[in-house]
């Protein structure tokens, strides 16, 4: 007779069930594991060699570039002299997301930036989507910025030796060019620095950042000589609507401050220095933007900007009556754009490094050279891809999609702060967003608002990009994820 108190036979021998699809998509990577794996790659480890100064310069290098040299010509006609207020509004909008980045960078100091933050708080699928957006943001922006480098290089060559590179070899494809050789060259130069290691790359970037800051300070000094207070007589000629429209345009001049967070595994004291670097860089960039805008409008009536792409150079030429200063500014613009390519390419490789370590992309991106401490194969593959993209492919609307990818990642970071505060309230934080969850909610709302203002074509491109990313995830990363592998091993061991 069977013992009535004994458990049923199937309950005694049943094997633990494998997690379902929904559970797999929502699996989170513990913060402690993220931090413990910091720097670990295939065959070597990243070297912790970056201090607060280098991290700040990386953030400034990725932010302060073509925006201030080009964007005034687009923004001033929309806002008039009140463009200075537009810069402040755009800076405040960026500040909300920067605060969230600062808290998470100090709490989870790893290379994956918002990808890793999403993995720890919202699950693997959301983390993949965020990482895929970052690949769009960083990869295409490297190509787009590199394309502009050739234009400034031609201005410099023309002003110094009177020779320019033919349009067929210097103009963007689809805009009179066949193969943009300068774009490929600047990406390969950035690759050469990155292959030497993070410390060497940071040293080169610091020099370039100091050059472009000095150029903008010089512009302010020369432009102030032609300053006329009458140019501010009608401060807001197009009303607050014009100010906000210019602010939406100018917001994208602040994209890049998150690059410091991709250096989390190569910082000497990441938890202390990353939040400081992010906030300090935003303060410096915002101050420079407002000063340059104020001097530019004071030196030239706002109606004379007329969408000029070389407004700063023209102002220096008008004030001094000499072409030397415009040529000097072109030289500084060449340096400025090169530093953007270097730092953004750096961020791209480190995000792919983190995704490869988690098993979501091929392991080749996580290989670290034992001598330099740099992910060499990763750097070469990404550089060649971005260089060829910039040199031979018409970017068109794809370049505009970098904005929506960035805003999407920013929005997720604001959500991640609130989620981590609720799920891990006792976790040590070297920086805390004040007035949370109010400020993260405002950051999220501003990002969504700006995403909604983008064109329908940009949304279509973004949708296609995300569809391709989901196909890649379910075809590769879903089963090769290290978390998935660990779960399968645990289930098999208990059978």
Tab-separated table of N, CA, C and O in Angstrom, residues 52-66 68-69 193 200-218 256 259 277 280-282 284-285 288-289 331-344:
chain	number	residue	atom	x	y	z
A	52	UNK	N	40.602	62.330	-13.115
A	52	UNK	CA	39.502	63.278	-13.304
A	52	UNK	C	39.747	64.194	-14.502
A	52	UNK	O	38.836	64.442	-15.299
A	53	UNK	N	40.957	64.693	-14.643
A	53	UNK	CA	41.270	65.610	-15.736
A	53	UNK	C	41.071	64.940	-17.091
A	53	UNK	O	40.428	65.501	-17.983
A	54	UNK	N	41.605	63.728	-17.259
A	54	UNK	CA	41.467	63.030	-18.537
A	54	UNK	C	40.016	62.694	-18.842
A	54	UNK	O	39.561	62.797	-19.989
A	55	UNK	N	39.256	62.275	-17.822
A	55	UNK	CA	37.848	61.939	-18.015
A	55	UNK	C	37.043	63.173	-18.431
A	55	UNK	O	36.169	63.105	-19.300
A	56	UNK	N	37.347	64.306	-17.806
A	56	UNK	CA	36.662	65.550	-18.168
A	56	UNK	C	36.980	65.942	-19.603
A	56	UNK	O	36.102	66.376	-20.353
A	57	UNK	N	38.233	65.783	-19.995
A	57	UNK	CA	38.627	66.118	-21.359
A	57	UNK	C	37.982	65.185	-22.379
A	57	UNK	O	37.649	65.597	-23.496
A	58	UNK	N	37.785	63.912	-22.019
A	58	UNK	CA	37.087	62.987	-22.917
A	58	UNK	C	35.660	63.461	-23.140
A	58	UNK	O	35.152	63.491	-24.267
A	59	UNK	N	35.004	63.863	-22.063
A	59	UNK	CA	33.618	64.328	-22.160
A	59	UNK	C	33.534	65.618	-22.977
A	59	UNK	O	32.660	65.764	-23.841
A	60	UNK	N	34.441	66.553	-22.721
A	60	UNK	CA	34.454	67.807	-23.487
A	60	UNK	C	34.825	67.528	-24.943
A	60	UNK	O	34.244	68.104	-25.871
A	61	UNK	N	35.782	66.636	-25.150
A	61	UNK	CA	36.214	66.321	-26.501
A	61	UNK	C	35.094	65.774	-27.359
A	61	UNK	O	34.987	66.094	-28.548
A	62	UNK	N	34.219	64.952	-26.771
A	62	UNK	CA	33.103	64.376	-27.525
A	62	UNK	C	31.967	65.366	-27.713
A	62	UNK	O	31.137	65.197	-28.610
A	63	UNK	N	31.907	66.396	-26.879
A	63	UNK	CA	30.787	67.350	-26.925
A	63	UNK	C	31.124	68.603	-27.727
A	63	UNK	O	30.344	69.048	-28.568
A	64	UNK	N	32.274	69.171	-27.435
A	64	UNK	CA	32.649	70.470	-28.001
A	64	UNK	C	33.332	70.267	-29.352
A	64	UNK	O	34.515	69.963	-29.421
A	65	UNK	N	32.565	70.395	-30.424
A	65	UNK	CA	33.136	70.161	-31.741
A	65	UNK	C	32.445	70.954	-32.816
A	65	UNK	O	32.365	72.185	-32.756
A	66	UNK	N	31.900	70.234	-33.798
A	66	UNK	CA	31.276	70.907	-34.933
A	66	UNK	C	30.085	71.747	-34.511
A	66	UNK	O	29.738	72.716	-35.184
A	68	UNK	N	29.421	74.058	-32.076
A	68	UNK	CA	29.598	75.484	-31.860
A	68	UNK	C	30.195	76.168	-33.087
A	68	UNK	O	29.973	77.352	-33.321
A	69	UNK	N	30.935	75.434	-33.916
A	69	UNK	CA	31.530	76.042	-35.109
A	69	UNK	C	30.513	76.190	-36.239
A	69	UNK	O	30.716	76.961	-37.159
A	193	UNK	N	45.745	56.298	-32.610
A	193	UNK	CA	45.888	56.735	-31.218
A	193	UNK	C	45.250	55.722	-30.263
A	193	UNK	O	45.821	55.380	-29.226
A	200	UNK	N	47.403	56.952	-23.699
A	200	UNK	CA	47.980	57.702	-24.818
A	200	UNK	C	46.898	58.449	-25.588
A	200	UNK	O	47.088	59.597	-26.009
A	201	UNK	N	45.751	57.809	-25.774
A	201	UNK	CA	44.639	58.460	-26.474
A	201	UNK	C	44.148	59.661	-25.678
A	201	UNK	O	43.848	60.720	-26.254
A	202	UNK	N	44.057	59.493	-24.364
A	202	UNK	CA	43.592	60.590	-23.520
A	202	UNK	C	44.559	61.763	-23.555
A	202	UNK	O	44.147	62.929	-23.528
A	203	UNK	N	45.846	61.476	-23.639
A	203	UNK	CA	46.835	62.551	-23.701
A	203	UNK	C	46.678	63.350	-25.000
A	203	UNK	O	46.686	64.591	-24.988
A	204	UNK	N	46.512	62.652	-26.111
A	204	UNK	CA	46.319	63.339	-27.392
A	204	UNK	C	45.024	64.138	-27.387
A	204	UNK	O	44.977	65.278	-27.875
A	205	UNK	N	43.971	63.551	-26.830
A	205	UNK	CA	42.684	64.247	-26.775
A	205	UNK	C	42.776	65.501	-25.921
A	205	UNK	O	42.197	66.536	-26.266
A	206	UNK	N	43.487	65.432	-24.811
A	206	UNK	CA	43.626	66.590	-23.925
A	206	UNK	C	44.279	67.757	-24.656
A	206	UNK	O	43.846	68.912	-24.539
A	207	UNK	N	45.315	67.467	-25.437
A	207	UNK	CA	45.989	68.522	-26.205
A	207	UNK	C	45.018	69.151	-27.198
A	207	UNK	O	44.932	70.381	-27.328
A	208	UNK	N	44.249	68.312	-27.904
A	208	UNK	CA	43.313	68.825	-28.905
A	208	UNK	C	42.190	69.637	-28.262
A	208	UNK	O	41.757	70.664	-28.796
A	209	UNK	N	41.710	69.184	-27.105
A	209	UNK	CA	40.655	69.922	-26.415
A	209	UNK	C	41.158	71.286	-25.968
A	209	UNK	O	40.451	72.297	-26.092
A	210	UNK	N	42.372	71.328	-25.448
A	210	UNK	CA	42.939	72.619	-25.020
A	210	UNK	C	43.068	73.579	-26.201
A	210	UNK	O	42.830	74.783	-26.064
A	211	UNK	N	43.409	73.035	-27.378
A	211	UNK	CA	43.526	73.881	-28.575
A	211	UNK	C	42.181	74.486	-28.943
A	211	UNK	O	42.071	75.694	-29.224
A	212	UNK	N	41.128	73.674	-28.947
A	212	UNK	CA	39.839	74.219	-29.382
A	212	UNK	C	39.210	75.129	-28.328
A	212	UNK	O	38.516	76.085	-28.675
A	213	UNK	N	39.489	74.887	-27.052
A	213	UNK	CA	39.019	75.826	-26.031
A	213	UNK	C	39.732	77.170	-26.195
A	213	UNK	O	39.119	78.237	-26.121
A	214	UNK	N	41.047	77.104	-26.443
A	214	UNK	CA	41.811	78.332	-26.664
A	214	UNK	C	41.293	79.085	-27.885
A	214	UNK	O	41.229	80.322	-27.891
A	215	UNK	N	40.884	78.338	-28.928
A	215	UNK	CA	40.352	78.978	-30.141
A	215	UNK	C	39.061	79.728	-29.843
A	215	UNK	O	38.853	80.848	-30.321
A	216	UNK	N	38.190	79.128	-29.054
A	216	UNK	CA	36.916	79.785	-28.738
A	216	UNK	C	37.136	80.984	-27.824
A	216	UNK	O	36.449	82.012	-27.957
A	217	UNK	N	38.074	80.876	-26.899
A	217	UNK	CA	38.405	82.027	-26.046
A	217	UNK	C	38.988	83.154	-26.899
A	217	UNK	O	38.666	84.339	-26.700
A	218	UNK	N	39.843	82.791	-27.872
A	218	UNK	CA	40.405	83.794	-28.779
A	218	UNK	C	39.309	84.465	-29.600
A	218	UNK	O	39.321	85.689	-29.798
A	256	UNK	N	27.236	64.106	-26.115
A	256	UNK	CA	28.632	63.702	-26.018
A	256	UNK	C	29.145	63.652	-24.595
A	256	UNK	O	30.147	62.983	-24.325
A	259	UNK	N	30.136	60.377	-22.978
A	259	UNK	CA	31.319	59.614	-23.393
A	259	UNK	C	32.204	59.264	-22.204
A	259	UNK	O	32.856	58.216	-22.194
A	277	UNK	N	33.432	64.365	-13.525
A	277	UNK	CA	33.824	64.664	-14.902
A	277	UNK	C	32.609	65.029	-15.751
A	277	UNK	O	32.653	65.964	-16.553
A	280	UNK	N	31.289	68.519	-14.514
A	280	UNK	CA	32.261	69.583	-14.797
A	280	UNK	C	32.317	69.882	-16.291
A	280	UNK	O	32.356	71.054	-16.703
A	281	UNK	N	32.303	68.841	-17.116
A	281	UNK	CA	32.354	69.052	-18.563
A	281	UNK	C	31.114	69.788	-19.053
A	281	UNK	O	31.215	70.663	-19.933
A	282	UNK	N	29.952	69.471	-18.504
A	282	UNK	CA	28.727	70.143	-18.934
A	282	UNK	C	28.764	71.627	-18.559
A	282	UNK	O	28.332	72.487	-19.345
A	284	UNK	N	31.503	73.508	-18.197
A	284	UNK	CA	32.485	74.170	-19.056
A	284	UNK	C	31.925	74.388	-20.455
A	284	UNK	O	32.040	75.477	-21.032
A	285	UNK	N	31.302	73.352	-21.018
A	285	UNK	CA	30.762	73.455	-22.380
A	285	UNK	C	29.647	74.490	-22.441
A	285	UNK	O	29.595	75.321	-23.363
A	288	UNK	N	31.083	78.044	-22.293
A	288	UNK	CA	31.701	78.425	-23.567
A	288	UNK	C	30.648	78.724	-24.624
A	288	UNK	O	30.752	79.712	-25.368
A	289	UNK	N	29.618	77.880	-24.705
A	289	UNK	CA	28.564	78.094	-25.695
A	289	UNK	C	27.890	79.446	-25.505
A	289	UNK	O	27.682	80.197	-26.466
A	331	UNK	N	41.939	76.021	-38.767
A	331	UNK	CA	42.897	75.069	-38.190
A	331	UNK	C	42.371	74.494	-36.882
A	331	UNK	O	42.431	73.276	-36.639
A	332	UNK	N	41.824	75.360	-36.037
A	332	UNK	CA	41.286	74.903	-34.751
A	332	UNK	C	40.062	74.010	-34.954
A	332	UNK	O	39.842	73.066	-34.181
A	333	UNK	N	39.280	74.300	-35.989
A	333	UNK	CA	38.124	73.452	-36.276
A	333	UNK	C	38.567	72.063	-36.710
A	333	UNK	O	37.937	71.056	-36.355
A	334	UNK	N	39.652	71.990	-37.478
A	334	UNK	CA	40.205	70.689	-37.865
A	334	UNK	C	40.601	69.892	-36.627
A	334	UNK	O	40.326	68.687	-36.513
A	335	UNK	N	41.250	70.568	-35.672
A	335	UNK	CA	41.643	69.913	-34.423
A	335	UNK	C	40.412	69.507	-33.624
A	335	UNK	O	40.334	68.395	-33.079
A	336	UNK	N	39.421	70.401	-33.563
A	336	UNK	CA	38.214	70.140	-32.780
A	336	UNK	C	37.475	68.918	-33.294
A	336	UNK	O	37.051	68.047	-32.518
A	337	UNK	N	37.312	68.839	-34.606
A	337	UNK	CA	36.574	67.705	-35.171
A	337	UNK	C	37.359	66.413	-34.992
A	337	UNK	O	36.777	65.353	-34.727
A	338	UNK	N	38.677	66.490	-35.108
A	338	UNK	CA	39.491	65.291	-34.905
A	338	UNK	C	39.332	64.750	-33.488
A	338	UNK	O	39.264	63.528	-33.274
A	339	UNK	N	39.241	65.629	-32.506
A	339	UNK	CA	39.079	65.173	-31.122
A	339	UNK	C	37.711	64.543	-30.907
A	339	UNK	O	37.562	63.601	-30.124
A	340	UNK	N	36.683	65.056	-31.607
A	340	UNK	CA	35.359	64.447	-31.515
A	340	UNK	C	35.394	63.031	-32.081
A	340	UNK	O	34.858	62.089	-31.495
A	341	UNK	N	36.031	62.877	-33.242
A	341	UNK	CA	36.151	61.542	-33.848
A	341	UNK	C	36.866	60.592	-32.895
A	341	UNK	O	36.439	59.451	-32.685
A	342	UNK	N	37.941	61.057	-32.284
A	342	UNK	CA	38.726	60.219	-31.375
A	342	UNK	C	37.901	59.766	-30.175
A	342	UNK	O	37.852	58.568	-29.852
A	343	UNK	N	37.243	60.696	-29.497
A	343	UNK	CA	36.538	60.347	-28.267
A	343	UNK	C	35.253	59.562	-28.525
A	343	UNK	O	34.915	58.659	-27.762
A	344	UNK	N	34.546	59.888	-29.596
A	344	UNK	CA	33.325	59.146	-29.903
A	344	UNK	C	33.657	57.737	-30.374
A	344	UNK	O	32.967	56.771	-30.018
